[in-house]
Amino acid sequence: LGEADCIQQMEQYPPEEIQGEDYEILLPYLELAVFTADSAKKASPAAAGMLTWVLKMCEYQKVRISLQPRVDQIRKLEQSLVHVSEEKATARRQLDELQGEMAAMQKEFEETFSEKGQLESETEDTKAKLRAAHALIEAMQTEKVDWTRQSSVLAAGLTCAAADSSIAATFLAYCGPFNLKIRESLLKDSLLEDLHKLRLECTENLSLQHVLCDDPLEVLDWKSQGLPSDEFSVQNGLLTTKSIRYPLLLD
């Protein structure tokens, strides 16, 4: 805190350089009720700012850890894609070789009529191999399209993860007391503008249910138990069940 460029260093510090052991050391402190910016502010406003920065870094690390399986899955799919491409190239080379053999056999068939029966048998065998090679290439092409699509979907989800998580966290932390119109203005106008300034991409038409609910049937279960189906009621259900604090409910 005593350095002149302390704030600049904090703003420019890359969060991906946070070590896992550093994050694990902080975990016990994060569970303490007094380990908050408000508590630190009573002792020092500067310490409160520093603590807020630390808490945000920890939130980022938590999100990064939760997304690591997706990153690993993308890398695995990329490796599979490379393997399929190599197999396709091998099959293509085999196909070219078989086509060359077929042409040579056809020429020999025309030149040596006496060996017609034997060459016809070999030609049919080569044609069968050619059909099998074509079928293999078509099957590999279909699998390549599927794996490429899955890789694109996971990569897009990873690109938008930070912004989507920020929107969901803002909703849980600040939107509880407001009506639906104010919530939408806060999330879709003010927050999106800040995210765009930070060059963070978010999912288009982001659904809070998709981000906050692990089970897609959870909201349907609420509705079956009597929760109204309007968006405001569903948001209140999310605030009640997903917030780490106890909600204040007024009937």
XYZ file of C-alpha atoms in Angstrom:
251
model
C 0.000 0.000 0.000
C 2.953 2.298 0.536
C 4.030 2.180 -3.120
C 2.963 5.062 -5.361
C 1.756 2.793 -8.166
C -0.064 0.326 -5.905
C -3.474 0.912 -7.534
C -1.989 0.619 -11.015
C -0.314 -2.664 -10.086
C -3.632 -4.023 -8.778
C -5.516 -2.960 -11.933
C -2.904 -4.519 -14.235
C -2.371 -7.700 -12.228
C -3.343 -10.697 -14.428
C -5.787 -12.864 -12.414
C -4.767 -15.999 -14.315
C -1.382 -15.872 -12.545
C -3.011 -16.593 -9.192
C -1.565 -19.839 -7.853
C -3.886 -22.558 -6.584
C -2.049 -22.810 -3.262
C -2.504 -19.049 -2.689
C -6.236 -19.400 -3.254
C -6.435 -22.394 -0.882
C -4.649 -20.404 1.838
C -7.333 -17.717 1.608
C -10.295 -20.125 1.727
C -10.507 -20.292 5.564
C -10.519 -16.499 5.749
C -13.257 -16.179 3.132
C -15.585 -18.135 5.412
C -15.103 -15.665 8.306
C -18.014 -13.309 8.847
C -15.662 -10.410 9.601
C -13.598 -10.904 6.438
C -15.575 -8.260 4.514
C -14.897 -4.855 3.038
C -17.297 -3.232 5.519
C -15.391 -4.681 8.462
C -12.051 -3.622 6.996
C -13.344 -0.143 6.274
C -13.782 0.467 9.991
C -10.034 0.088 10.407
C -8.797 1.583 7.124
C -10.525 2.633 3.861
C -7.370 1.609 1.998
C -7.478 -1.834 3.569
C -11.144 -2.116 2.581
C -10.251 -1.387 -1.035
C -7.450 -3.926 -0.931
C -9.775 -6.537 0.601
C -12.418 -5.883 -2.059
C -9.786 -6.484 -4.727
C -8.715 -9.725 -3.020
C -12.333 -10.947 -2.786
C -12.938 -10.256 -6.478
C -9.761 -12.100 -7.383
C -10.938 -15.061 -5.290
C -14.313 -15.018 -7.057
C -12.499 -15.089 -10.408
C -10.317 -17.991 -9.249
C -13.407 -19.904 -8.095
C -15.056 -19.447 -11.488
C -11.860 -20.444 -13.278
C -11.602 -23.634 -11.208
C -15.230 -24.522 -11.984
C -14.603 -24.041 -15.703
C -11.393 -26.081 -15.805
C -13.239 -29.330 -16.725
C -14.708 -27.564 -19.753
C -11.255 -26.334 -20.767
C -9.889 -29.862 -20.434
C -12.802 -31.217 -22.455
C -12.150 -28.692 -25.234
C -8.493 -29.689 -25.348
C -9.473 -33.349 -25.488
C -11.871 -32.671 -28.349
C -9.168 -30.735 -30.182
C -6.800 -33.689 -29.810
C -9.531 -36.017 -31.084
C -10.088 -33.684 -34.022
C -6.387 -33.822 -34.919
C -6.466 -37.624 -34.699
C -9.514 -37.819 -36.972
C -7.884 -35.458 -39.456
C -4.818 -37.685 -39.569
C -6.984 -40.752 -40.120
C -8.830 -38.935 -42.888
C -5.534 -38.025 -44.600
C -4.396 -41.649 -44.342
C -7.669 -42.863 -45.821
C -7.355 -40.323 -48.622
C -3.860 -41.572 -49.433
C -5.141 -45.148 -49.412
C -7.966 -44.114 -51.716
C -5.548 -42.523 -54.175
C -3.399 -45.634 -54.085
C -6.414 -47.873 -54.696
C -7.559 -45.689 -57.580
C -4.093 -45.964 -59.114
C -4.121 -49.721 -58.713
C -7.541 -49.902 -60.312
C -6.388 -47.918 -63.352
C -3.319 -50.138 -63.752
C -5.441 -53.284 -63.521
C -7.871 -51.947 -66.100
C -5.071 -51.252 -68.546
C -3.579 -54.688 -67.983
C -7.027 -56.209 -68.485
C -7.338 -54.544 -71.882
C -3.826 -55.563 -72.920
C -3.969 -59.201 -71.750
C -7.286 -60.724 -72.745
C -6.137 -64.222 -71.765
C -5.942 -63.175 -68.110
C -9.378 -61.619 -68.206
C -10.973 -63.823 -65.549
C -8.235 -63.274 -62.980
C -8.038 -59.531 -63.583
C -11.818 -59.155 -63.314
C -11.714 -60.810 -59.904
C -8.943 -58.502 -58.745
C -10.799 -55.485 -60.107
C -13.965 -56.359 -58.201
C -11.912 -56.773 -55.046
C -10.342 -53.375 -55.581
C -13.770 -51.804 -56.142
C -14.956 -53.239 -52.850
C -11.967 -51.708 -51.104
C -12.710 -48.404 -52.815
C -16.311 -48.428 -51.608
C -15.131 -49.252 -48.085
C -12.656 -46.373 -48.221
C -15.387 -43.966 -49.391
C -17.671 -45.137 -46.585
C -14.884 -44.651 -44.042
C -14.181 -41.119 -45.271
C -17.868 -40.178 -45.133
C -18.187 -41.550 -41.591
C -15.106 -39.654 -40.456
C -16.412 -36.460 -42.067
C -19.657 -36.742 -40.083
C -17.768 -37.257 -36.824
C -15.511 -34.299 -37.608
C -18.541 -32.016 -38.038
C -20.003 -33.175 -34.698
C -16.736 -32.717 -32.807
C -16.126 -29.325 -34.422
C -19.605 -28.171 -33.399
C -19.136 -29.387 -29.824
C -15.750 -27.676 -29.625
C -17.266 -24.398 -30.895
C -20.093 -24.540 -28.329
C -17.713 -25.173 -25.431
C -15.304 -22.485 -26.617
C -18.150 -19.959 -26.860
C -19.310 -20.866 -23.339
C -15.784 -20.423 -22.021
C -15.404 -17.039 -23.753
C -18.588 -15.713 -22.134
C -18.124 -17.372 -18.733
C -16.583 -14.382 -16.952
C -19.228 -11.901 -18.121
C -22.140 -14.317 -17.569
C -20.923 -15.059 -14.038
C -20.588 -11.340 -13.318
C -24.185 -10.744 -14.416
C -25.454 -13.606 -12.249
C -23.416 -12.433 -9.245
C -24.691 -8.869 -9.663
C -28.249 -10.151 -9.803
C -27.890 -12.116 -6.558
C -26.015 -9.368 -4.745
C -27.982 -6.248 -5.674
C -31.268 -6.937 -7.460
C -33.311 -8.407 -4.605
C -35.057 -5.217 -3.382
C -36.040 -3.968 -6.861
C -38.927 -4.656 -9.204
C -38.537 -6.357 -12.593
C -38.127 -3.136 -14.574
C -35.292 -1.834 -12.410
C -33.602 -5.240 -12.399
C -33.625 -5.365 -16.192
C -32.310 -1.799 -16.407
C -29.468 -2.616 -13.996
C -28.460 -5.868 -15.694
C -29.138 -5.121 -19.366
C -28.140 -1.457 -19.507
C -25.706 -0.377 -16.814
C -23.875 -3.672 -16.264
C -23.647 -4.606 -19.963
C -22.140 -1.197 -20.716
C -19.445 -1.775 -18.074
C -18.746 -5.270 -19.434
C -18.385 -3.910 -22.953
C -15.907 -1.334 -21.703
C -13.887 -4.182 -20.195
C -14.138 -6.041 -23.531
C -15.898 -8.972 -21.882
C -18.291 -10.924 -24.091
C -21.522 -12.240 -22.627
C -24.101 -14.710 -23.917
C -26.760 -13.083 -26.050
C -30.185 -13.106 -24.348
C -28.593 -14.608 -21.241
C -30.955 -16.616 -19.045
C -30.340 -16.333 -15.303
C -31.959 -19.757 -14.893
C -29.349 -21.267 -17.211
C -26.452 -19.771 -15.236
C -27.754 -20.321 -11.693
C -29.614 -23.638 -11.993
C -27.608 -26.826 -12.433
C -30.814 -28.801 -12.929
C -32.988 -27.460 -15.821
C -36.052 -29.057 -14.199
C -35.625 -27.157 -10.935
C -37.709 -24.144 -12.020
C -40.420 -26.454 -13.408
C -40.542 -28.130 -10.002
C -41.091 -24.731 -8.358
C -43.967 -24.000 -10.708
C -45.541 -27.386 -10.029
C -45.535 -26.451 -6.329
C -47.413 -23.208 -6.942
C -44.828 -20.626 -7.992
C -46.298 -18.230 -10.608
C -44.705 -18.600 -14.025
C -43.955 -14.896 -14.622
C -40.325 -13.797 -14.876
C -40.403 -11.719 -11.687
C -41.567 -14.675 -9.575
C -38.954 -16.970 -11.101
C -36.245 -14.395 -10.345
C -37.432 -14.183 -6.757
C -37.172 -17.958 -6.544
C -33.588 -17.765 -7.772
C -32.763 -15.073 -5.211
C -34.289 -17.167 -2.439
C -32.542 -20.438 -3.280
C -29.215 -19.352 -4.805
C -28.159 -16.456 -2.571
C -25.581 -17.221 0.127
C -27.454 -14.866 2.481
C -30.818 -15.411 4.094
C -33.437 -13.479 2.064
C -35.902 -11.114 3.711
C -39.384 -12.185 2.556
C -42.334 -9.798 2.950
C -45.858 -11.101 2.356
